[in-house]
mmCIF file of N, CA and C in Angstrom:
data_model
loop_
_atom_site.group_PDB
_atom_site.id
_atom_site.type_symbol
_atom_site.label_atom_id
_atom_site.label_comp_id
_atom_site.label_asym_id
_atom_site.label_seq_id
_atom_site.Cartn_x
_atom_site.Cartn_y
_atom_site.Cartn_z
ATOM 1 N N UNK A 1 -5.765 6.770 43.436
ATOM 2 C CA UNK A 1 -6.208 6.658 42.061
ATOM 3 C C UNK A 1 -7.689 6.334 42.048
ATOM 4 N N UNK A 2 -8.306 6.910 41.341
ATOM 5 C CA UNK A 2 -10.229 7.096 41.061
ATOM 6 C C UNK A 2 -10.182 5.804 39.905
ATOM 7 N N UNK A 3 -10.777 4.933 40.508
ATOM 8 C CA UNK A 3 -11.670 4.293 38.943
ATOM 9 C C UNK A 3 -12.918 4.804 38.313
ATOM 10 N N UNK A 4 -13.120 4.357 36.727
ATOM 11 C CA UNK A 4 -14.381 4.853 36.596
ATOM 12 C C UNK A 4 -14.590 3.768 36.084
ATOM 13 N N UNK A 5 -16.108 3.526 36.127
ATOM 14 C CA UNK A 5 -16.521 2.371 36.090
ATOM 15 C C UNK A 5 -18.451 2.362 35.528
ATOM 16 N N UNK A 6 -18.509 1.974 33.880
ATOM 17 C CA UNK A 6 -19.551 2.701 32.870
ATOM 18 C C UNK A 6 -20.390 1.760 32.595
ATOM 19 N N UNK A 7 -21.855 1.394 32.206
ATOM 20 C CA UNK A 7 -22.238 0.291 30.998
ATOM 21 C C UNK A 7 -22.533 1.065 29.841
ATOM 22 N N UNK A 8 -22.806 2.410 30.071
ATOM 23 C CA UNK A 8 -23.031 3.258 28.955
ATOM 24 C C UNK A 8 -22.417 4.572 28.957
ATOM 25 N N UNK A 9 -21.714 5.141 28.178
ATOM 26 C CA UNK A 9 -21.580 6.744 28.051
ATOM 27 C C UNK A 9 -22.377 7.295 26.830
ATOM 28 N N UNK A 10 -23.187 8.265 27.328
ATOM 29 C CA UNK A 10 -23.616 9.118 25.963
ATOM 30 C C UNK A 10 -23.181 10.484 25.837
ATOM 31 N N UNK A 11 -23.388 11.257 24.954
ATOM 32 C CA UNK A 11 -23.273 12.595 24.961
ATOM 33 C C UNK A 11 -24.878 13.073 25.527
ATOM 34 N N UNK A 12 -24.436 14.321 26.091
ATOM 35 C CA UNK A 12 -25.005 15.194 26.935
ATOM 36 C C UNK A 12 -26.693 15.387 26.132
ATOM 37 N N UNK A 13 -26.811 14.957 24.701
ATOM 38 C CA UNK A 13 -28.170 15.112 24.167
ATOM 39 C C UNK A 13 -28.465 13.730 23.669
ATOM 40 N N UNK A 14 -27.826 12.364 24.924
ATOM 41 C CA UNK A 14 -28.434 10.823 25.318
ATOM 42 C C UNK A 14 -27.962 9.851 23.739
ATOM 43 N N UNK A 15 -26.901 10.688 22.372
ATOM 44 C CA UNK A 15 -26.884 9.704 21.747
ATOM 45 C C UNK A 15 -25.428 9.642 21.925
ATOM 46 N N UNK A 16 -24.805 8.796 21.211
ATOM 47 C CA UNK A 16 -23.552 8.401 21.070
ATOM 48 C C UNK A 16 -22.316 9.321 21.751
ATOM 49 N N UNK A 17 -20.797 8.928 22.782
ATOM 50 C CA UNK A 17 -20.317 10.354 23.286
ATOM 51 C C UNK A 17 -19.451 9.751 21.730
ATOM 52 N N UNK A 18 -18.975 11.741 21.370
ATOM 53 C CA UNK A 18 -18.048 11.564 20.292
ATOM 54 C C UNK A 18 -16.028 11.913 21.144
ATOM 55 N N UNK A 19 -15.409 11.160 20.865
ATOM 56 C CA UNK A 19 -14.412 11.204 20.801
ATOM 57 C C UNK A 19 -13.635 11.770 20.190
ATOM 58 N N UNK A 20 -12.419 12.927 20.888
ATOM 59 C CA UNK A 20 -11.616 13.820 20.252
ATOM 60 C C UNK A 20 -10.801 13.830 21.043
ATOM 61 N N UNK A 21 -9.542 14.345 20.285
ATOM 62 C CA UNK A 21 -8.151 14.207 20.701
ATOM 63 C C UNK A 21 -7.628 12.672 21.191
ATOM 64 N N UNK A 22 -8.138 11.855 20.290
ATOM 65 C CA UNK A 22 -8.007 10.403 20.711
ATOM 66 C C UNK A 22 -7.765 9.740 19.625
ATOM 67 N N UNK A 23 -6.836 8.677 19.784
ATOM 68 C CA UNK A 23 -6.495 7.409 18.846
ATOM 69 C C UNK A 23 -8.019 6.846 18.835
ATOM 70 N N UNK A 24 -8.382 6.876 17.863
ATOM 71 C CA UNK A 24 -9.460 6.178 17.607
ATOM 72 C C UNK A 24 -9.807 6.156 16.150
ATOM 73 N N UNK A 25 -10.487 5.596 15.770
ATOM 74 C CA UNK A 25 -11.784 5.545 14.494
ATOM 75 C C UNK A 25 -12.431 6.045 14.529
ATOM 76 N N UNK A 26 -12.260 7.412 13.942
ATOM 77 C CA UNK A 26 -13.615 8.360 13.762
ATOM 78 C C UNK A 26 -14.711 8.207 12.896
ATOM 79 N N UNK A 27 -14.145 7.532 11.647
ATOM 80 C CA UNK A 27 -15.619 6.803 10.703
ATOM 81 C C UNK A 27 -15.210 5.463 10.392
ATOM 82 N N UNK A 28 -15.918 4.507 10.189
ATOM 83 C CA UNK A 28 -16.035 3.506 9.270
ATOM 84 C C UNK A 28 -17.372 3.496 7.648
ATOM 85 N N UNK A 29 -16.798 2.923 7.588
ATOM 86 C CA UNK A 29 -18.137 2.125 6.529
ATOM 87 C C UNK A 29 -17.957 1.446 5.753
ATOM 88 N N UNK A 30 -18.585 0.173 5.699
ATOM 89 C CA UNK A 30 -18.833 -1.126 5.114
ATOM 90 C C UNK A 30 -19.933 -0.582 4.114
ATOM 91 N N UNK A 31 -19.920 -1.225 2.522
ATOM 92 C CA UNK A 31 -20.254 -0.482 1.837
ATOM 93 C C UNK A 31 -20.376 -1.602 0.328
ATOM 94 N N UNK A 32 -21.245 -1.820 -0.633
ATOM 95 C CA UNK A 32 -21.558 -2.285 -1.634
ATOM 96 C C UNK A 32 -20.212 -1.705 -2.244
ATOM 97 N N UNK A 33 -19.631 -2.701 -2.714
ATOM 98 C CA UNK A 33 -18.528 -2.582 -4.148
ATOM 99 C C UNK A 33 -18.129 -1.675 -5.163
ATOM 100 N N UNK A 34 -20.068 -1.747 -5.868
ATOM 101 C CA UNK A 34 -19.755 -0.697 -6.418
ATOM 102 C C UNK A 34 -20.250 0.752 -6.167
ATOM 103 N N UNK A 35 -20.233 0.709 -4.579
ATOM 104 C CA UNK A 35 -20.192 2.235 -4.497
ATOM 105 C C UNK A 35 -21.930 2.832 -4.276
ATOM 106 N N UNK A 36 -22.406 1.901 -4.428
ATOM 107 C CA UNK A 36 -24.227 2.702 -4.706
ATOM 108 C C UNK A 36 -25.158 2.237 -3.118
ATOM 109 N N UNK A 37 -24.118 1.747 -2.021
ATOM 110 C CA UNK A 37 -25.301 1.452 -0.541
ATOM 111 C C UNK A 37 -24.283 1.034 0.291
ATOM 112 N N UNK A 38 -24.736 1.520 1.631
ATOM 113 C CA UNK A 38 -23.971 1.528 2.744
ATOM 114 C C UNK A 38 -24.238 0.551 3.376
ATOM 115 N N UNK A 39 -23.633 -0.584 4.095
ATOM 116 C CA UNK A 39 -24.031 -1.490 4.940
ATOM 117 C C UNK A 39 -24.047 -1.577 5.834
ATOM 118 N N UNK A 40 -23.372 -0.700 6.343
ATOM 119 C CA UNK A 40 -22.678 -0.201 8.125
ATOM 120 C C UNK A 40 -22.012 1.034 7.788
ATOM 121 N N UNK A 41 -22.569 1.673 9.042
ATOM 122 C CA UNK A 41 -21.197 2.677 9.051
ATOM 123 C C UNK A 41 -21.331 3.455 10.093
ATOM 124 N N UNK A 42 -20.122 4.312 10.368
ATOM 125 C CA UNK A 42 -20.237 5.444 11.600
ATOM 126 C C UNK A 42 -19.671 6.412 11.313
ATOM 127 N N UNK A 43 -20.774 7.829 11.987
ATOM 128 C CA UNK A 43 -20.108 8.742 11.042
ATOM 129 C C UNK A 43 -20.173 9.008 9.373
ATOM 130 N N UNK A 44 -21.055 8.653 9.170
ATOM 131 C CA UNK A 44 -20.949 8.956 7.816
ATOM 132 C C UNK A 44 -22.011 9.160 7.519
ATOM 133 N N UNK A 45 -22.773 10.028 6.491
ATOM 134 C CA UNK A 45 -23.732 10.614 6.057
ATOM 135 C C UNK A 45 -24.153 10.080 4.992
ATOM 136 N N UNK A 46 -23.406 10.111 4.001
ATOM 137 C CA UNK A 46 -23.880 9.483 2.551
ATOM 138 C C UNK A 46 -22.749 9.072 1.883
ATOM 139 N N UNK A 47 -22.837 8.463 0.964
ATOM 140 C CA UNK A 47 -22.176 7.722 -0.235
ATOM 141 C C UNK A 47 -22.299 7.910 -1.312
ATOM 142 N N UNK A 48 -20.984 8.198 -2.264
ATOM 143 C CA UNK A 48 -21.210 8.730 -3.190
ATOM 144 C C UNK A 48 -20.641 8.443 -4.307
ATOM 145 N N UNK A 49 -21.154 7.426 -5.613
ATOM 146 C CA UNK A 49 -20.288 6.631 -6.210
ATOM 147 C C UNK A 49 -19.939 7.544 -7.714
ATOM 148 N N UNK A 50 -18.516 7.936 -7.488
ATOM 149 C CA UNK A 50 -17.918 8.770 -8.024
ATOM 150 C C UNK A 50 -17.388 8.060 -9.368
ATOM 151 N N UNK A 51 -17.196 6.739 -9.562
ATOM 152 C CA UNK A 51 -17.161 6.493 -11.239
ATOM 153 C C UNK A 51 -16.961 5.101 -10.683
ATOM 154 N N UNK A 52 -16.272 4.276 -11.894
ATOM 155 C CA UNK A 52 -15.868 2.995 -11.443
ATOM 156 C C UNK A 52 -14.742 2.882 -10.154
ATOM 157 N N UNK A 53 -14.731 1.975 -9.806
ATOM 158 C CA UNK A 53 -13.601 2.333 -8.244
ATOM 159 C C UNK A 53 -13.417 3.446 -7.626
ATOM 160 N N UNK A 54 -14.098 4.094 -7.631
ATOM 161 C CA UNK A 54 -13.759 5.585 -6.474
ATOM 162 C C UNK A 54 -15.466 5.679 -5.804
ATOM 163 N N UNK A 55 -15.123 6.067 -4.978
ATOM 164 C CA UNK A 55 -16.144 6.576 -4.005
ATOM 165 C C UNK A 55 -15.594 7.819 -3.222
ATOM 166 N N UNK A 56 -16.687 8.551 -2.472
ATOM 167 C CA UNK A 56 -16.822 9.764 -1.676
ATOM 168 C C UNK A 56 -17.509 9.341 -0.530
ATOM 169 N N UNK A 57 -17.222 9.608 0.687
ATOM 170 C CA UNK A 57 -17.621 9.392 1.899
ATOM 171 C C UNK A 57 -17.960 10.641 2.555
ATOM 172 N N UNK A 58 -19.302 11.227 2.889
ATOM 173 C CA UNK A 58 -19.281 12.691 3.263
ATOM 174 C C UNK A 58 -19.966 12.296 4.740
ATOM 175 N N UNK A 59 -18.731 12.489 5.528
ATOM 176 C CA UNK A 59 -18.817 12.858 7.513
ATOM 177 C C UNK A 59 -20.217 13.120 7.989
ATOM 178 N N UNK A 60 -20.553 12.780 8.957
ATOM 179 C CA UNK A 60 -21.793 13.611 9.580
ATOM 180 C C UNK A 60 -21.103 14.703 10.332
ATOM 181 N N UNK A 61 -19.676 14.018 11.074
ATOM 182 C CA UNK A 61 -19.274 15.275 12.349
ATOM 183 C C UNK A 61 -17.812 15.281 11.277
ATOM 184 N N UNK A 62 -17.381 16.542 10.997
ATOM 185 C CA UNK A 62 -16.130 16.528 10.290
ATOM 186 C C UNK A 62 -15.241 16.636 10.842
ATOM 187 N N UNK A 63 -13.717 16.251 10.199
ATOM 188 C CA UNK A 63 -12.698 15.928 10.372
ATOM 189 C C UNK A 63 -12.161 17.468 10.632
ATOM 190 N N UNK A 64 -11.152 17.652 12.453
ATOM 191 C CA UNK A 64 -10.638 18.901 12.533
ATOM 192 C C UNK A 64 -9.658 19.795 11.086
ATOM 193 N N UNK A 65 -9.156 18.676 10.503
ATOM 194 C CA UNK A 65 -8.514 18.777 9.700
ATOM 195 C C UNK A 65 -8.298 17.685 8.121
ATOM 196 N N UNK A 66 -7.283 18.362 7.259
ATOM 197 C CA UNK A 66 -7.568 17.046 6.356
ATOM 198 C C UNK A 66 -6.038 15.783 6.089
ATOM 199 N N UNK A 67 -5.675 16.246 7.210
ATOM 200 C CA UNK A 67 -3.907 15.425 7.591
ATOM 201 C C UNK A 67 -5.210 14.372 8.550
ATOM 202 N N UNK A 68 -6.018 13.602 8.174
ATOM 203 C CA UNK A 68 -6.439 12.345 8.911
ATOM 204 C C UNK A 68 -5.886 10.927 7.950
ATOM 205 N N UNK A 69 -5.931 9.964 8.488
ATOM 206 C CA UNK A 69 -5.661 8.380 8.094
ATOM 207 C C UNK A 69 -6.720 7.694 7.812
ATOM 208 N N UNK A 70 -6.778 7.793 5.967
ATOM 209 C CA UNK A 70 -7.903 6.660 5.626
ATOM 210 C C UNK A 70 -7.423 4.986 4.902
ATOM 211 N N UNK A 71 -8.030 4.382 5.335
ATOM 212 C CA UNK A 71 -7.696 2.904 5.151
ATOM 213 C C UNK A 71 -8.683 2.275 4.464
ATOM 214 N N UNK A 72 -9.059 1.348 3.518
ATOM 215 C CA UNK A 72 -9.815 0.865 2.688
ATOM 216 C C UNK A 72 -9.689 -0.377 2.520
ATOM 217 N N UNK A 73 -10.283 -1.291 2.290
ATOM 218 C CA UNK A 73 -9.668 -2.826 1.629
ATOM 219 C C UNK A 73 -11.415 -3.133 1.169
ATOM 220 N N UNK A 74 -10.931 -3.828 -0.052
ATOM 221 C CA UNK A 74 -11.481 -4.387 -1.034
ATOM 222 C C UNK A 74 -11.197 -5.830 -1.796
ATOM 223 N N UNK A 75 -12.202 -6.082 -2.243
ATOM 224 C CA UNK A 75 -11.539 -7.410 -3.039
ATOM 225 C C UNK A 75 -12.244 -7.698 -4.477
ATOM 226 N N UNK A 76 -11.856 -8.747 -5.420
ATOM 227 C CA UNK A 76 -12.908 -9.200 -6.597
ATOM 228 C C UNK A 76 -12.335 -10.450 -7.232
ATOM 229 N N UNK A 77 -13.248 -11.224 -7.450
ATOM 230 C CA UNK A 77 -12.487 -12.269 -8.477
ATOM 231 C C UNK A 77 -12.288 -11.900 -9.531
ATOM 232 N N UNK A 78 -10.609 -12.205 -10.657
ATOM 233 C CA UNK A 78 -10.845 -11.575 -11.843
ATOM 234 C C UNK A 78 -10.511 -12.944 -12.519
ATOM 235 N N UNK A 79 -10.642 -13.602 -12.226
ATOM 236 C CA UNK A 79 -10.645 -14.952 -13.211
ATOM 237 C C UNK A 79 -11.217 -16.306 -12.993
ATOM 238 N N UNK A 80 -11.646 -17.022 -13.966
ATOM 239 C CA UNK A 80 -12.566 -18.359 -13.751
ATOM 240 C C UNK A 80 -12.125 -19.330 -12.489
ATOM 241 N N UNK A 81 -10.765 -19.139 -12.214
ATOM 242 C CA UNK A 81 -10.536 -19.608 -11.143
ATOM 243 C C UNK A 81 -10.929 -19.751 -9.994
ATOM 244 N N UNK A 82 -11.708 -18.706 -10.101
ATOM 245 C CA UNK A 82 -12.283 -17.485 -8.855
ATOM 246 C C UNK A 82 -11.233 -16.947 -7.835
ATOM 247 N N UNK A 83 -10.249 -16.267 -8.228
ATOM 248 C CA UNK A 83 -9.305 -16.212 -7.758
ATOM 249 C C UNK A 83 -9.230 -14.819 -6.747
ATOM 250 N N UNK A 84 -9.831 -14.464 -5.733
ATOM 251 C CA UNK A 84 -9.577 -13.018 -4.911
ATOM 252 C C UNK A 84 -8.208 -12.334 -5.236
ATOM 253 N N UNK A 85 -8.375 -11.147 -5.827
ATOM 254 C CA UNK A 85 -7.448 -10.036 -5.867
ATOM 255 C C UNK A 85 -8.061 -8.979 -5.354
ATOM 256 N N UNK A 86 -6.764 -8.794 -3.886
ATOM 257 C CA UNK A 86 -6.846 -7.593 -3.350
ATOM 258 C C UNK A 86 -6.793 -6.118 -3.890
ATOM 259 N N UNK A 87 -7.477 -5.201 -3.703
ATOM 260 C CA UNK A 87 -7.155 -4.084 -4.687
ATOM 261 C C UNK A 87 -6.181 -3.374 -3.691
ATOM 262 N N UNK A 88 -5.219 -2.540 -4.370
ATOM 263 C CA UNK A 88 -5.005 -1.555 -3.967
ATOM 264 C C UNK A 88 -5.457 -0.193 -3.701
ATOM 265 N N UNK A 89 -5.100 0.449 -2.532
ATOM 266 C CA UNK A 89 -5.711 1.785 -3.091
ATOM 267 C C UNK A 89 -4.814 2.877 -3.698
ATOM 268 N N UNK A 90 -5.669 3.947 -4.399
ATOM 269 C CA UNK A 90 -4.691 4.756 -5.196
ATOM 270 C C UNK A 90 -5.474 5.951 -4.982
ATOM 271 N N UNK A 91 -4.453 6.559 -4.272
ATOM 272 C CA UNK A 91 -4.367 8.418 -3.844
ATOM 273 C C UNK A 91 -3.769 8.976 -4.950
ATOM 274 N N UNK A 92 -3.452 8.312 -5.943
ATOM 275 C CA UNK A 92 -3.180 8.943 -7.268
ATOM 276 C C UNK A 92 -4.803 10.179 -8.174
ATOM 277 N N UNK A 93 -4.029 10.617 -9.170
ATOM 278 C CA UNK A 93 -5.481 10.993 -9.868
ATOM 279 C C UNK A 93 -6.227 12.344 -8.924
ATOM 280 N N UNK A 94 -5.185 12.818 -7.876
ATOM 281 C CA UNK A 94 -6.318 13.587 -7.058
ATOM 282 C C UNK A 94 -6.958 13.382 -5.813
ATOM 283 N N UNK A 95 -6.813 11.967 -5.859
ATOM 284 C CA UNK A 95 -8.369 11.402 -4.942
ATOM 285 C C UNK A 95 -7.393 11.772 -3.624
ATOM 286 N N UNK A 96 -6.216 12.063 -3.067
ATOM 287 C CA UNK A 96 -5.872 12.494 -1.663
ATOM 288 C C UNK A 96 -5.704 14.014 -1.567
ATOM 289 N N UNK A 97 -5.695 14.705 -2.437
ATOM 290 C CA UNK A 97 -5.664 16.138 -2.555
ATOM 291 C C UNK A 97 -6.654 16.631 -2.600
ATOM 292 N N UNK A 98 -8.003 15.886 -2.590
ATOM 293 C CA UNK A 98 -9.243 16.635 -3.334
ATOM 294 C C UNK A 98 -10.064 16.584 -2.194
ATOM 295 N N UNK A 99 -9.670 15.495 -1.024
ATOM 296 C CA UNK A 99 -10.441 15.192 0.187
ATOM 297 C C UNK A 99 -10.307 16.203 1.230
ATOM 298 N N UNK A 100 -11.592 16.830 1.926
ATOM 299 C CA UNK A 100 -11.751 17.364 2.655
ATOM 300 C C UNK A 100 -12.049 17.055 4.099
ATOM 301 N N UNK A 101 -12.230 18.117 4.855
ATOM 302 C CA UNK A 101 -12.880 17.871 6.529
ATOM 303 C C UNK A 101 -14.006 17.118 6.445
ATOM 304 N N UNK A 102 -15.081 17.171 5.803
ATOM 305 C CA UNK A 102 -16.101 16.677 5.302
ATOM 306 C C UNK A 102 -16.668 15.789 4.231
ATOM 307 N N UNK A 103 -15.544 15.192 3.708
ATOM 308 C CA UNK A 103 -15.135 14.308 2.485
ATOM 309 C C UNK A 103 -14.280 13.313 2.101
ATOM 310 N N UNK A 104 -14.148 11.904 2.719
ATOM 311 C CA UNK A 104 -13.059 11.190 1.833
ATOM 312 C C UNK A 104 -13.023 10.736 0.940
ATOM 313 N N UNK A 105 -11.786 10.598 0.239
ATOM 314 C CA UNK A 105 -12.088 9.938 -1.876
ATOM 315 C C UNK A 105 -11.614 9.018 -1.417
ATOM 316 N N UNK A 106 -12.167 8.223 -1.513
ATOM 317 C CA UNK A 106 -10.838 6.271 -1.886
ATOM 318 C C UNK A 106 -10.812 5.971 -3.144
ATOM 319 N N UNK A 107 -10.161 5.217 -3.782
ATOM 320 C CA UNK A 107 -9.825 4.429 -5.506
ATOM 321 C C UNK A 107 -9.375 2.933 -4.938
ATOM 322 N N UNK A 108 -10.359 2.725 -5.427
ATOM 323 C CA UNK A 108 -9.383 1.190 -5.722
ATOM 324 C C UNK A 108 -9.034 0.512 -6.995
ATOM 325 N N UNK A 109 -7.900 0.051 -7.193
ATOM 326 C CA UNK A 109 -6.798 -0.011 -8.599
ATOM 327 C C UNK A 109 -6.410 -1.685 -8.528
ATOM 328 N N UNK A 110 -6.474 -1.789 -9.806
ATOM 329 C CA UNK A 110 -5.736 -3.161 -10.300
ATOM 330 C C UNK A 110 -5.308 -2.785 -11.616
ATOM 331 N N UNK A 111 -4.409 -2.326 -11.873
ATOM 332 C CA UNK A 111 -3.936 -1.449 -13.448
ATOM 333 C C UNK A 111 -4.652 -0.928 -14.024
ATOM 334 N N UNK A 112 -5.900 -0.932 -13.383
ATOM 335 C CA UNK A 112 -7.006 0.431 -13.737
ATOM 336 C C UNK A 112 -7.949 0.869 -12.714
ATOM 337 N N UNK A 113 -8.594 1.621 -12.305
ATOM 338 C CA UNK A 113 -9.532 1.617 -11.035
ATOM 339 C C UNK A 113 -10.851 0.334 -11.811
ATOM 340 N N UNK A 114 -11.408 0.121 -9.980
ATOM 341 C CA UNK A 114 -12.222 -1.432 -10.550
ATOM 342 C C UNK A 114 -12.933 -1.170 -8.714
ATOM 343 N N UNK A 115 -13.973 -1.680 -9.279
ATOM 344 C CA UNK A 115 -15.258 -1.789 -8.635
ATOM 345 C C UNK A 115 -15.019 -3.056 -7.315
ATOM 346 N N UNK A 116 -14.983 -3.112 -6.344
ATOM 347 C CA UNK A 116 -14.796 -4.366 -5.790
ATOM 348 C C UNK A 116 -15.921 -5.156 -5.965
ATOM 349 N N UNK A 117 -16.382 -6.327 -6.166
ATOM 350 C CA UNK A 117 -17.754 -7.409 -6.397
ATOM 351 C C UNK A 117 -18.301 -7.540 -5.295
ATOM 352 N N UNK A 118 -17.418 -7.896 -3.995
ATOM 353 C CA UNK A 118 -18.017 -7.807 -2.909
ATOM 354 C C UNK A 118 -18.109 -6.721 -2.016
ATOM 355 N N UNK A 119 -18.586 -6.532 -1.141
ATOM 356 C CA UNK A 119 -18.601 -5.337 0.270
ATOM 357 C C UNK A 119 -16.931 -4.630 0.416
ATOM 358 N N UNK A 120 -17.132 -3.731 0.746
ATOM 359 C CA UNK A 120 -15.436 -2.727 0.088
ATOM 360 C C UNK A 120 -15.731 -2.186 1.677
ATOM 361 N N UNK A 121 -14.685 -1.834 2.301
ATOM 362 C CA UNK A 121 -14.631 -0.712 3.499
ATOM 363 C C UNK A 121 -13.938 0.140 3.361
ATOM 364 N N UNK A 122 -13.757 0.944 4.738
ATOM 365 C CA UNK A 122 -13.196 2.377 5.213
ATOM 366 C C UNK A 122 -13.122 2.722 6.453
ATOM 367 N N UNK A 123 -12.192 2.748 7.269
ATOM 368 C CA UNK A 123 -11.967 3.668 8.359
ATOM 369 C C UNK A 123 -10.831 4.683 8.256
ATOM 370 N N UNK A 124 -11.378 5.740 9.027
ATOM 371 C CA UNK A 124 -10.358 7.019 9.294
ATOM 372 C C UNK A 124 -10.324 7.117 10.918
ATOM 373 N N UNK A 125 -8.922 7.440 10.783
ATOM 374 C CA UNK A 125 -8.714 7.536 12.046
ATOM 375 C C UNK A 125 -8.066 9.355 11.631
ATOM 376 N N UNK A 126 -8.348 9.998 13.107
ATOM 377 C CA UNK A 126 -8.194 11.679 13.046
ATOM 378 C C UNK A 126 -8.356 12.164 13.995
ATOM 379 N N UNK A 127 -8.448 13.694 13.878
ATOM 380 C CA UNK A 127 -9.287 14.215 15.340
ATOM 381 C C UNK A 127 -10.810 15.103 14.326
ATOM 382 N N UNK A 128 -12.015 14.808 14.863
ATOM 383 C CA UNK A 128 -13.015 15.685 15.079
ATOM 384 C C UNK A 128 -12.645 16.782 15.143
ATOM 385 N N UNK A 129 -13.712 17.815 14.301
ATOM 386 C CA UNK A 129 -13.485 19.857 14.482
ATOM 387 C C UNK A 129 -14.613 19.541 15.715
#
């Protein structure tokens, strides 16, 4: 049996290697609430704040397909209490039918779509085209 043994792998033009056909996280992004600035991310090109609670995430390297796994979590206080409510997300309305190789929609819902107050995320997990 060969070990391999790395401190760095890059791709063949010295930036980042991309991963395919692999359990992994193909994008993240950490992201302003309501949708208007990115704070982190990978894989991802731009941001795109599609109304109250929804956003668009457009890939730098796209998704082989659009059967990938997106995950989101958000939060907001909605009362003097200051009480954190988790949002849900909602693939309702379109927003999972409308997403492409090059595009994810998220919503986030509390009996109406709603803006998270603080930093909102996203990862997809998939395979790369």
């Amino acid at each position: 049996m060969s070990t391999l043994k790395a401190d760095t792998i890059q791709s063949t033009g010295g930036g980042a290697a991309t991963l395919t056909k692999q359990i992994a996280v193909k994008s993240f992004t950490t992201f302003a609430g309501d949708g208007t600035a990115i704070r982190d991310s990978f894989n991802v090109a731009s941001l795109v704040d599609d109304g109250s609670g929804i956003s668009s995430h457009n890939f730098t390297n796209s998704m082989s397909n659009t059967h990938y796994t997106s995950s989101s979590a958000g939060s907001y206080i909605n009362d003097t209490n200051n009480y954190e409510t988790y949002l849900g997300i909602n693939y309702n309305n379109n927003l999972s039918s409308t997403r492409t190789t090059g595009q994810n929609h998220i919503g986030f819902w509390d009996s109406s779509f709603a803006d998270p107050n603080n930093d909102a995320c996203c990862s997809v997990i998939g395979d790369l085209a």
